[in-house]
Amino acid sequence: MRPYFEDGGRLHAFRSVYDGFDTFLFTPETTSHSGTHIHDAMDSKRTMIIVVLALVPCLLFGMYNTGYQHWLAAGQGVGPFWTMLLYGFLAVLPKLVVAYVVGLGIEFVVAQWRGEEIQEGFLVSGILIPLICPIETPLWMIAVATAFSVIFVKEVFGGTGYNIFNVALVTRAFLFFAYPASMSGDKPFIARDSILGIGGDVPDTFTGATPLGQVATMAGDAMHPITGVTGAEVSQWDMFLGLIPGSFGETSTLCILIGAAILLFTGIASWRIILSVFAGGAFMAWIANMTATPTYPVSFLSVGDQLCLGGFAFAAVFMATDPVTAARTTAGKYIYGFLLGVIAIIIRTYNNGYPEGAMLAVLLMNALAPLIDYCVVQCNINRRARRARLNS
Amino acid sequence: MAEKISYKSVFFNPLSKDNPVVVQILGICSALAVTAKLEPAIVMGLSVIAVLAFSNVIISLIRNTIPTNIRIIVQLVVVAGLVVIVNQLLLAYAYDVSKQLSVFIGLIITNCILMGRLEAFAMSNRPWPSFLDGVGNGLGYTIILVIVAFFRELLGSGTLFGCQVMPQWLYNHGYENNGLMILPPMALIVVACIIWVQRSYNKDLQDK
């Protein structure tokens, strides 16, 4: 088949599409043979596949949790395990398909148009987008937001590897600011309708706010217990496992930690960033907890709750570590991660309008990452220049 | 007159090839502020045309008597006077719109397009071409404002000039207005799209 796509072949115009599929899962074994640099066969396509694998626990748990919350909300108790999983699968499948079709479609068209190889960066973004959106987000909104962020955040900057901001997070930010009614509050986090006859119907009056959403609207001097969809109190263990309402794939801290282990073991994510994000978050949560006031009810949350709830852990592991948009110098990674954690908790705690600050914190730090790197590099240059002067 | 200038190019160049907003990137601030709806955008555009045309003419008339070292002050006084007149007219005849535009009519004084045209054109040209230049640049500014406001109002509020345009059945099928369109960032992105389209037509504007 290949000759058709070589220069002068009949189907040469579609060469990038062919290449894209040809090298989809198995990498060509071309490594560099000369020169002083050593490349292994670990190209960006392989990296992306491992990130996708690391996301699979979150995806599976998200499916289960979607079914679980739906069953509880429909007032049917806890349903059979496989049925609930199937329900969640059917609920998320259209979103995955839409995100991939729209995003990859644009990437294919742009790659053809510029005559470049197809970049595989969207493999990860496409799975991240459904994971960080509420389950009831309408499909057309996902399509619009995905198209917007692939075009304006990625392609206009030159494609994969040149984007300043995290594509998946911009998609979510676009949805959050463009369609606030469908993206926050107490409606969109529980799947409401039965799919293919599976599951019950949730009454229209039913509300299931996320834990952070509940806390942000609390009044009074002390913490009220956080309640699940049935009105029962949610234990610390449930928060850690993730059996709480929330965006599709980011509720389970356990699964996120499994993903983190995969990423760290394969050396794809930077442990410096993950560690410093959690350090920054814990530090700021501790300060907030020390100075808790009823004006900002989120500040009553303990440090552990702050780190477990909402998208904080997910952002720390999968968003902050995006090698394209994060800081690249070693010292810069610590600064970047620490500030990210601090800002996420500040936004979440001191702005009751935004129950979750992790998304905005990552985007803000994405914008600052080049500046951090610049300062670190300049410091290093100055230090060495001083040393050189001393020696001479 | 140093060189002969064609009236036609003076008037038509600012509309597209030398557009003050998308080519010279001037006056962006007000393009962000007043373009959430079509009506204020058009009123703002008309105000800028009026102020720009008449201040160009006035400055051009007195250009040979202005001492060079205080010319900026003289220009500002002329523009400020005209802006106050326009503001009072709006208050008298279009009160609602002038409420919406609030401080931005007053801020025409600081609009970079005005000072730019006064310095670059009116100071060295006769009144008639200066008038054409002012109207042309004002129109170029207005066109961009109207295009941006059209998209922002259509997608952000589903209306044009305050009338419902998006059909009701769309809303019944789950369509929602895009709240981001109302926020200033989208104005920048729409302006960027216009620049994109324009540069892909006018190849000579592209940076090498």
Coordinates of C-alpha atoms in Angstrom, one line a residue:
Chain A
M1 CA 0.0 0.0 0.0
R2 CA 2.8 2.4 0.8
P3 CA 3.8 3.1 -2.8
Y4 CA 0.5 4.8 -3.4
F5 CA 1.4 7.4 -0.9
E6 CA 5.0 8.0 -1.7
D7 CA 6.0 11.1 -3.7
G8 CA 4.4 10.9 -7.1
G9 CA 2.0 8.2 -6.0
R10 CA -1.7 8.4 -6.9
L11 CA -2.8 9.1 -3.4
H12 CA 0.1 11.3 -2.4
A13 CA -2.3 14.0 -1.2
F14 CA -3.4 11.8 1.6
R15 CA 0.1 10.8 2.7
S16 CA -0.2 12.3 6.2
V17 CA -3.4 10.4 6.9
Y18 CA -1.7 7.2 5.8
D19 CA 1.4 7.9 7.9
G20 CA -0.8 8.7 10.9
F21 CA -2.5 5.3 10.7
D22 CA 0.6 3.4 9.7
T23 CA 2.5 4.4 12.8
F24 CA -0.6 4.5 15.1
L25 CA 0.3 1.9 17.7
F26 CA 3.6 0.5 16.7
T27 CA 6.4 3.0 16.3
P28 CA 8.8 2.8 13.4
E29 CA 12.0 1.4 14.6
T30 CA 14.0 4.3 13.2
T31 CA 16.5 5.5 15.7
S32 CA 19.4 7.9 15.1
H33 CA 22.6 6.1 14.2
S34 CA 25.1 8.9 13.9
G35 CA 26.1 11.9 16.0
T36 CA 26.5 12.3 19.6
H37 CA 22.8 12.2 20.5
I38 CA 21.0 9.0 21.5
H39 CA 17.3 8.5 20.6
D40 CA 15.3 5.5 21.6
A41 CA 12.1 4.6 19.9
M42 CA 10.1 6.5 22.5
D43 CA 8.5 9.1 20.4
S44 CA 5.5 11.3 21.3
K45 CA 3.1 8.7 20.0
R46 CA 4.3 6.1 22.5
T47 CA 4.3 8.7 25.3
M48 CA 0.7 9.6 24.5
I49 CA -0.4 6.0 24.6
I50 CA 1.0 5.6 28.1
V51 CA -0.8 8.7 29.3
V52 CA -4.0 7.2 27.9
L53 CA -3.3 4.0 29.7
A54 CA -2.8 5.9 32.9
L55 CA -6.1 7.5 32.4
V56 CA -7.9 4.2 32.0
P57 CA -8.5 3.6 35.8
C58 CA -10.1 7.1 36.1
L59 CA -12.2 6.3 33.0
L60 CA -13.4 3.0 34.3
F61 CA -14.1 4.4 37.8
G62 CA -15.9 7.3 36.2
M63 CA -18.2 4.9 34.4
Y64 CA -18.9 3.0 37.5
N65 CA -19.5 6.2 39.5
T66 CA -21.8 7.6 36.9
G67 CA -24.0 4.5 37.2
Y68 CA -23.7 4.5 40.9
Q69 CA -24.8 8.1 41.3
H70 CA -27.6 7.6 38.8
W71 CA -29.0 4.6 40.6
L72 CA -28.9 6.4 43.9
A73 CA -30.5 9.5 42.5
A74 CA -33.3 7.5 40.8
G75 CA -34.0 6.1 44.2
Q76 CA -33.3 2.5 43.4
G77 CA -30.5 1.9 45.9
V78 CA -27.3 0.4 44.6
G79 CA -27.7 -1.5 41.3
P80 CA -25.8 -4.5 40.0
F81 CA -22.2 -3.8 39.4
W82 CA -22.0 -4.6 35.7
T83 CA -25.2 -2.9 34.9
M84 CA -24.0 0.3 36.5
L85 CA -20.7 0.1 34.7
L86 CA -22.5 -0.5 31.4
Y87 CA -24.8 2.5 32.1
G88 CA -21.8 4.7 32.7
F89 CA -20.1 3.4 29.6
L90 CA -23.1 4.2 27.4
A91 CA -23.3 7.6 29.0
V92 CA -19.7 8.6 28.3
L93 CA -19.2 6.9 24.9
P94 CA -21.0 9.6 22.8
K95 CA -18.8 12.3 24.5
L96 CA -15.6 10.4 23.8
V97 CA -16.6 9.9 20.2
V98 CA -17.6 13.5 19.7
A99 CA -14.4 14.8 21.3
Y100 CA -12.3 12.6 19.2
V101 CA -14.1 13.1 15.9
V102 CA -14.1 16.8 16.2
G103 CA -10.6 17.2 17.5
L104 CA -8.9 14.6 15.3
G105 CA -11.0 15.8 12.3
I106 CA -9.6 19.3 12.7
E107 CA -6.1 17.9 13.2
F108 CA -6.3 15.8 10.1
V109 CA -7.6 18.6 8.0
V110 CA -4.9 21.0 9.2
A111 CA -2.2 18.4 8.8
Q112 CA -3.3 17.7 5.2
W113 CA -3.5 21.4 4.4
R114 CA -0.1 22.1 5.7
G115 CA 1.4 18.9 4.3
E116 CA 2.7 17.8 7.7
E117 CA 2.5 14.6 9.5
I118 CA -0.5 14.2 11.7
Q119 CA 0.4 15.1 15.3
E120 CA -0.8 12.7 17.9
G121 CA -1.3 15.2 20.7
F122 CA -5.0 15.0 20.6
L123 CA -5.0 11.3 21.6
V124 CA -4.7 12.5 25.2
S125 CA -6.8 15.6 25.0
G126 CA -9.6 13.7 23.4
I127 CA -9.9 11.4 26.4
L128 CA -9.3 14.2 28.9
I129 CA -12.1 16.3 27.7
P130 CA -15.0 13.9 28.6
L131 CA -13.2 13.1 31.9
I132 CA -13.2 16.7 33.1
C133 CA -16.7 17.6 32.0
P134 CA -19.9 17.0 34.0
I135 CA -21.7 13.9 32.7
E136 CA -24.7 15.9 31.5
T137 CA -22.8 18.3 29.3
P138 CA -24.7 18.4 26.0
L139 CA -22.8 16.8 23.1
W140 CA -22.9 19.9 20.8
M141 CA -21.3 22.0 23.5
I142 CA -18.4 19.6 23.7
A143 CA -18.1 19.7 20.0
V144 CA -18.1 23.5 19.9
A145 CA -15.7 23.8 22.8
T146 CA -13.3 21.2 21.4
A147 CA -13.2 22.8 18.0
F148 CA -12.6 26.2 19.6
S149 CA -9.7 25.0 21.7
V150 CA -8.1 22.8 19.1
I151 CA -8.1 25.7 16.6
F152 CA -7.4 28.7 18.8
V153 CA -5.2 27.1 21.4
K154 CA -3.3 24.6 19.4
E155 CA -3.3 25.0 15.6
V156 CA -2.8 28.7 15.5
F157 CA 0.3 28.3 17.6
G158 CA 1.7 25.7 15.3
G159 CA 0.1 22.4 16.4
T160 CA 1.1 19.8 19.0
G161 CA 4.1 20.9 21.2
Y162 CA 3.7 24.6 20.5
N163 CA 0.6 25.3 22.5
I164 CA 0.9 27.7 25.4
F165 CA -2.2 26.4 27.2
N166 CA -3.5 22.9 28.0
V167 CA -6.0 22.1 25.2
A168 CA -8.3 20.0 27.3
L169 CA -8.5 22.6 30.1
V170 CA -9.2 25.4 27.7
T171 CA -12.1 23.3 26.4
R172 CA -13.4 23.1 29.9
A173 CA -12.8 26.7 30.6
F174 CA -14.6 27.6 27.4
L175 CA -17.6 25.5 28.5
F176 CA -17.5 26.9 32.0
F177 CA -17.6 30.6 30.9
A178 CA -19.8 30.1 27.8
Y179 CA -22.4 27.9 29.2
P180 CA -22.3 28.3 33.0
A181 CA -25.8 27.0 33.5
S182 CA -24.9 23.6 32.0
M183 CA -21.5 23.3 33.6
S184 CA -21.9 24.2 37.3
G185 CA -24.5 24.3 40.0
D186 CA -26.4 21.2 41.2
K187 CA -27.9 19.8 38.0
P188 CA -25.3 18.6 35.5
F189 CA -23.2 16.2 37.7
I190 CA -25.8 13.4 37.8
A191 CA -26.8 11.4 34.7
R192 CA -30.6 11.9 34.5
D193 CA -32.1 9.7 31.8
S194 CA -32.2 6.1 31.2
I195 CA -30.1 4.9 28.3
L196 CA -31.3 2.0 26.1
G197 CA -33.7 1.0 28.9
I198 CA -30.9 0.8 31.4
G199 CA -31.3 2.8 34.6
G200 CA -34.3 4.8 35.9
D201 CA -35.4 8.3 35.4
V202 CA -34.3 11.0 37.8
P203 CA -37.0 13.4 38.7
D204 CA -36.5 16.9 37.4
T205 CA -36.5 18.5 40.8
F206 CA -33.6 16.3 41.9
T207 CA -30.4 18.2 42.7
G208 CA -27.0 16.7 43.4
A209 CA -24.4 19.3 44.0
T210 CA -20.7 18.4 44.2
P211 CA -19.2 18.5 47.7
L212 CA -17.3 21.7 46.9
G213 CA -20.5 23.2 45.5
Q214 CA -22.3 22.4 48.7
V215 CA -19.6 23.8 50.9
A216 CA -19.4 27.0 48.9
T217 CA -23.1 27.8 49.5
M218 CA -23.1 26.8 53.2
A219 CA -23.8 29.4 55.8
G220 CA -23.1 29.4 59.6
D221 CA -20.1 29.2 61.8
A222 CA -19.0 25.6 61.4
M223 CA -18.9 22.9 58.8
H224 CA -22.1 21.1 58.0
P225 CA -21.6 17.5 56.9
I226 CA -21.2 17.0 53.2
T227 CA -24.1 14.9 51.9
G228 CA -24.2 12.5 48.9
V229 CA -27.1 12.3 46.5
T230 CA -29.3 10.4 48.9
G231 CA -28.8 13.0 51.7
A232 CA -26.6 10.7 53.7
E233 CA -23.3 12.0 55.0
V234 CA -20.3 11.3 52.8
S235 CA -17.3 9.7 54.7
Q236 CA -13.7 10.6 54.1
W237 CA -13.3 7.1 52.6
D238 CA -16.0 7.8 50.0
M239 CA -14.3 11.0 49.1
F240 CA -11.0 9.3 48.6
L241 CA -12.6 6.4 46.6
G242 CA -14.6 9.0 44.6
L243 CA -18.2 7.8 45.2
I244 CA -19.3 11.5 45.1
P245 CA -21.0 13.6 42.4
G246 CA -18.5 15.4 40.3
S247 CA -17.1 15.8 36.8
F248 CA -16.9 12.4 35.1
G249 CA -13.4 11.1 35.8
E250 CA -11.9 13.3 38.5
T251 CA -13.8 12.2 41.6
S252 CA -11.6 9.2 42.5
T253 CA -8.4 10.2 44.2
L254 CA -7.5 6.5 44.4
C255 CA -7.6 6.0 40.6
I256 CA -5.8 9.2 40.0
L257 CA -3.0 7.9 42.3
I258 CA -2.9 4.7 40.3
G259 CA -2.6 6.8 37.1
A260 CA 0.1 8.9 38.8
A261 CA 2.0 5.7 39.7
I262 CA 2.0 4.6 36.0
L263 CA 3.1 8.0 34.8
L264 CA 5.9 8.2 37.4
F265 CA 7.1 4.6 36.9
T266 CA 7.4 5.1 33.1
G267 CA 9.1 8.5 33.8
I268 CA 6.6 10.5 31.7
A269 CA 5.3 12.8 34.4
S270 CA 7.6 14.9 36.5
W271 CA 7.5 13.9 40.1
R272 CA 8.8 17.3 41.0
I273 CA 5.6 19.0 39.6
I274 CA 3.2 16.5 41.2
L275 CA 4.9 16.7 44.6
S276 CA 5.1 20.5 44.6
V277 CA 1.5 20.9 43.5
F278 CA 0.4 18.8 46.5
A279 CA 2.8 20.7 48.8
G280 CA 1.5 24.0 47.6
G281 CA -2.1 22.9 47.9
A282 CA -1.6 21.5 51.4
F283 CA 0.3 24.6 52.5
M284 CA -2.5 26.9 51.3
A285 CA -5.2 24.7 52.6
W286 CA -3.5 24.7 56.0
I287 CA -3.3 28.5 56.1
A288 CA -6.9 28.7 55.0
N289 CA -8.0 26.3 57.7
M290 CA -6.0 28.2 60.4
T291 CA -7.7 31.4 59.5
A292 CA -11.1 30.0 58.6
T293 CA -14.0 32.5 58.5
P294 CA -17.7 31.9 57.9
T295 CA -17.5 34.4 54.9
Y296 CA -15.5 31.7 53.0
P297 CA -17.1 28.4 54.0
V298 CA -14.6 26.3 52.0
S299 CA -11.9 27.4 54.4
F300 CA -13.4 25.1 57.1
L301 CA -12.4 22.0 55.0
S302 CA -9.4 20.1 56.4
V303 CA -6.2 19.8 54.4
G304 CA -7.0 16.2 53.5
D305 CA -10.5 17.1 52.2
Q306 CA -9.2 20.0 50.2
L307 CA -6.7 17.7 48.4
C308 CA -9.2 14.9 47.8
L309 CA -12.2 16.9 46.7
G310 CA -12.9 18.4 43.3
G311 CA -10.4 18.3 40.4
F312 CA -7.4 19.2 42.5
A313 CA -5.7 15.8 42.4
F314 CA -6.6 15.2 38.8
A315 CA -5.2 18.6 37.8
A316 CA -2.0 17.9 39.8
V317 CA -1.4 14.6 38.1
F318 CA -2.6 14.9 34.6
M319 CA -2.9 18.6 33.8
A320 CA 0.0 20.3 35.6
T321 CA 2.5 17.7 34.3
D322 CA 1.7 18.3 30.7
P323 CA 5.3 18.6 29.4
V324 CA 4.4 21.1 26.7
T325 CA 2.8 23.7 29.0
A326 CA 4.6 23.2 32.2
A327 CA 7.9 24.8 33.3
R328 CA 11.0 22.9 32.0
T329 CA 13.8 23.8 34.3
T330 CA 14.2 21.8 37.5
A331 CA 13.9 24.7 39.9
G332 CA 11.2 26.1 37.7
K333 CA 9.1 22.9 38.1
Y334 CA 9.1 23.3 41.9
I335 CA 8.1 26.9 41.7
Y336 CA 5.5 26.2 39.0
G337 CA 3.9 23.3 40.9
F338 CA 3.9 25.1 44.3
L339 CA 2.3 28.2 43.0
L340 CA -0.2 26.1 41.1
G341 CA -1.3 24.4 44.2
V342 CA -1.5 27.6 46.2
I343 CA -3.5 29.4 43.6
A344 CA -5.9 26.5 43.1
I345 CA -6.8 26.5 46.8
I346 CA -6.9 30.3 46.9
I347 CA -9.5 30.5 44.1
R348 CA -11.5 27.6 45.5
T349 CA -11.5 29.1 49.0
Y350 CA -11.8 32.8 48.6
N351 CA -14.0 33.1 45.6
N352 CA -17.4 31.5 46.4
G353 CA -18.5 32.0 42.8
Y354 CA -15.9 29.4 41.6
P355 CA -16.2 26.2 43.6
E356 CA -13.3 24.7 41.8
G357 CA -10.1 26.6 41.2
A358 CA -7.8 23.9 39.8
M359 CA -8.7 24.6 36.2
L360 CA -8.1 28.3 36.4
A361 CA -4.9 27.8 38.4
V362 CA -3.4 25.5 35.8
L363 CA -4.2 27.9 33.0
L364 CA -2.8 30.8 34.9
M365 CA 0.4 28.9 35.6
N366 CA 0.6 27.8 32.0
A367 CA 0.8 31.4 31.1
L368 CA 3.5 32.1 33.7
A369 CA 5.6 29.0 33.0
P370 CA 7.8 30.6 30.3
L371 CA 8.5 33.5 32.6
I372 CA 9.5 31.2 35.5
D373 CA 11.9 29.3 33.1
Y374 CA 13.3 32.6 31.9
C375 CA 14.0 33.7 35.5
V376 CA 15.6 30.4 36.5
V377 CA 17.8 30.4 33.4
Q378 CA 18.8 34.1 34.0
C379 CA 19.6 33.3 37.7
N380 CA 21.8 30.5 36.6
I381 CA 23.6 32.6 34.0
N382 CA 24.2 35.3 36.6
R383 CA 25.5 32.9 39.2
R384 CA 28.0 31.4 36.8
A385 CA 29.0 34.8 35.5
R386 CA 29.8 35.8 39.1
R387 CA 31.7 32.6 39.7
A388 CA 33.7 33.2 36.6
R389 CA 34.6 36.7 37.7
L390 CA 35.7 35.5 41.1
N391 CA 38.0 32.9 39.6
S392 CA 39.7 35.1 37.1
Chain B
M1 CA 2.1 70.2 -0.7
A2 CA 5.1 67.9 -1.0
E3 CA 3.4 65.3 -3.1
K4 CA 0.2 64.9 -4.9
I5 CA -2.2 62.5 -3.1
S6 CA -5.2 60.9 -4.6
Y7 CA -8.4 61.6 -2.8
K8 CA -9.6 58.1 -3.7
S9 CA -6.8 56.3 -1.9
V10 CA -7.1 58.6 1.0
F11 CA -10.7 57.7 1.5
F12 CA -10.6 54.0 0.6
N13 CA -7.3 52.8 1.9
P14 CA -8.4 52.9 5.5
L15 CA -11.4 50.7 4.7
S16 CA -9.3 47.6 4.1
K17 CA -5.7 47.8 3.1
D18 CA -4.7 50.3 5.8
N19 CA -7.5 49.7 8.3
P20 CA -6.8 51.4 11.6
V21 CA -8.1 48.4 13.7
V22 CA -7.0 45.3 12.0
V23 CA -3.8 46.5 10.2
Q24 CA -2.5 49.3 12.4
I25 CA -4.0 47.6 15.5
L26 CA -5.2 50.9 17.0
G27 CA -8.3 51.6 19.0
I28 CA -8.5 48.0 20.2
C29 CA -9.6 49.0 23.7
S30 CA -12.9 50.5 22.6
A31 CA -13.4 47.6 20.1
L32 CA -13.5 45.3 23.1
A33 CA -15.6 47.5 25.3
V34 CA -18.6 48.5 23.1
T35 CA -19.1 45.6 20.8
A36 CA -21.2 43.3 23.0
K37 CA -24.3 44.7 21.2
L38 CA -24.7 46.1 17.6
E39 CA -26.5 49.3 18.6
P40 CA -23.9 50.8 20.9
A41 CA -21.2 49.7 18.4
I42 CA -22.8 51.6 15.6
V43 CA -23.4 54.7 17.7
M44 CA -19.8 54.6 18.9
G45 CA -18.6 54.2 15.3
L46 CA -20.6 57.2 14.2
S47 CA -19.3 59.3 17.1
V48 CA -15.7 58.4 16.1
I49 CA -16.4 59.3 12.5
A50 CA -17.8 62.7 13.5
V51 CA -15.0 63.5 15.9
L52 CA -12.2 62.3 13.6
A53 CA -13.5 64.1 10.5
F54 CA -14.0 67.4 12.2
S55 CA -10.9 67.4 14.3
N56 CA -8.9 66.5 11.2
V57 CA -10.4 69.5 9.4
I58 CA -9.9 71.9 12.3
I59 CA -6.3 70.9 12.8
S60 CA -5.6 71.0 9.1
L61 CA -7.0 74.5 8.9
I62 CA -4.8 75.8 11.7
R63 CA -1.8 73.5 11.0
N64 CA 0.5 76.4 10.0
T65 CA -0.2 78.5 13.0
I66 CA 0.3 75.8 15.7
P67 CA 3.8 76.0 17.4
T68 CA 5.4 72.6 17.0
N69 CA 6.3 72.2 20.6
I70 CA 2.7 72.5 21.9
R71 CA 0.9 70.8 19.1
I72 CA -0.1 67.8 21.1
I73 CA -1.9 70.1 23.6
V74 CA -3.7 71.9 20.8
Q75 CA -4.8 68.7 19.2
L76 CA -6.1 67.4 22.5
V77 CA -8.1 70.6 23.1
V78 CA -9.7 70.3 19.7
V79 CA -10.5 66.6 20.2
A80 CA -11.8 67.2 23.7
G81 CA -14.1 69.9 22.6
L82 CA -15.6 67.8 19.8
V83 CA -16.0 64.8 22.1
V84 CA -17.9 66.9 24.7
I85 CA -20.2 68.2 21.9
V86 CA -20.8 64.6 20.7
N87 CA -21.4 63.4 24.2
Q88 CA -24.0 66.2 24.9
L89 CA -25.8 65.4 21.6
L90 CA -26.0 61.7 22.5
L91 CA -27.3 62.6 26.0
A92 CA -29.9 64.7 24.4
Y93 CA -31.1 62.5 21.6
A94 CA -30.0 58.9 22.4
Y95 CA -30.0 58.8 26.1
D96 CA -30.3 55.0 26.5
V97 CA -27.4 54.2 24.2
S98 CA -25.2 56.9 25.8
K99 CA -25.9 55.3 29.1
Q100 CA -24.7 52.0 27.7
L101 CA -21.6 53.6 26.2
S102 CA -21.0 55.4 29.5
V103 CA -17.4 56.5 29.7
F104 CA -16.3 55.2 26.3
I105 CA -17.6 58.3 24.5
G106 CA -15.4 60.4 26.7
L107 CA -12.5 58.0 26.1
I108 CA -12.6 58.8 22.4
I109 CA -10.1 61.5 23.4
T110 CA -7.6 58.9 24.2
N111 CA -8.4 56.7 21.1
C112 CA -5.1 56.1 19.4
I113 CA -6.6 56.4 16.0
L114 CA -7.4 60.1 16.6
M115 CA -4.0 61.2 17.7
G116 CA -2.5 59.0 15.0
R117 CA -4.4 60.6 12.2
L118 CA -4.0 64.1 13.5
E119 CA -0.2 63.7 13.8
A120 CA 0.3 61.7 10.6
F121 CA -2.1 63.3 8.2
A122 CA -3.9 66.5 9.3
M123 CA -0.8 68.2 10.4
S124 CA 0.6 68.1 6.9
N125 CA -2.4 68.1 4.5
R126 CA -5.1 70.4 3.3
P127 CA -8.6 70.4 4.9
W128 CA -10.4 68.5 2.2
P129 CA -8.2 65.4 2.1
S130 CA -8.0 65.6 5.9
F131 CA -11.7 65.4 6.0
L132 CA -11.8 62.4 3.7
D133 CA -9.0 60.8 5.7
G134 CA -11.0 61.3 8.9
V135 CA -14.2 59.9 7.4
G136 CA -12.4 57.0 5.8
N137 CA -10.5 56.0 9.0
G138 CA -13.7 56.4 11.1
L139 CA -15.5 54.2 8.6
G140 CA -12.8 51.6 8.7
Y141 CA -13.1 51.5 12.5
T142 CA -16.9 51.3 12.4
I143 CA -16.8 48.4 9.9
I144 CA -14.7 46.3 12.2
L145 CA -16.8 47.3 15.2
V146 CA -20.0 46.3 13.4
I147 CA -18.6 43.0 12.3
V148 CA -17.4 42.1 15.8
A149 CA -20.6 43.3 17.4
F150 CA -22.7 41.3 14.9
F151 CA -21.0 38.0 15.8
R152 CA -20.9 38.8 19.5
E153 CA -24.6 39.8 19.7
L154 CA -25.8 36.9 17.5
L155 CA -23.9 34.2 19.3
G156 CA -23.8 35.7 22.7
S157 CA -27.4 36.9 23.0
G158 CA -29.2 35.4 20.1
T159 CA -30.4 38.8 19.0
L160 CA -29.6 41.5 16.5
F161 CA -30.3 45.2 17.4
G162 CA -32.2 43.7 20.4
C163 CA -34.6 41.6 18.3
Q164 CA -34.6 37.9 18.7
V165 CA -33.0 36.2 15.7
M166 CA -32.2 32.7 16.9
P167 CA -35.4 30.7 16.5
Q168 CA -37.1 29.3 19.5
W169 CA -37.0 25.7 18.3
L170 CA -33.2 25.8 18.6
Y171 CA -33.6 26.7 22.3
N172 CA -36.1 23.9 22.7
H173 CA -33.6 21.5 21.4
G174 CA -31.0 22.5 24.0
Y175 CA -29.3 25.4 22.3
E176 CA -27.9 28.0 24.7
N177 CA -26.4 31.4 24.1
N178 CA -22.7 31.4 24.4
G179 CA -22.0 33.5 27.5
L180 CA -18.3 33.8 26.6
M181 CA -19.2 35.9 23.6
I182 CA -20.5 38.7 25.9
L183 CA -17.1 38.7 27.8
P184 CA -14.3 40.9 26.4
P185 CA -11.9 38.0 25.5
M186 CA -14.1 36.9 22.7
A187 CA -14.0 40.4 21.1
L188 CA -10.2 40.0 20.8
I189 CA -10.6 36.5 19.3
V190 CA -13.2 37.8 16.8
V191 CA -10.8 40.7 15.9
A192 CA -8.1 38.1 15.5
C193 CA -10.2 36.1 13.1
I194 CA -10.9 39.2 11.0
I195 CA -7.2 39.9 10.9
W196 CA -6.6 36.3 9.9
V197 CA -9.2 36.4 7.0
Q198 CA -8.0 39.8 5.8
R199 CA -4.3 38.8 5.8
S200 CA -5.0 35.6 3.9
Y201 CA -6.7 37.8 1.2
N202 CA -4.1 40.6 1.2
K203 CA -0.9 38.7 0.8
D204 CA 1.3 41.8 1.0
L205 CA 0.2 42.4 4.6
Q206 CA 1.6 39.2 5.8
D207 CA 4.8 39.3 7.8
K208 CA 7.7 37.6 6.2

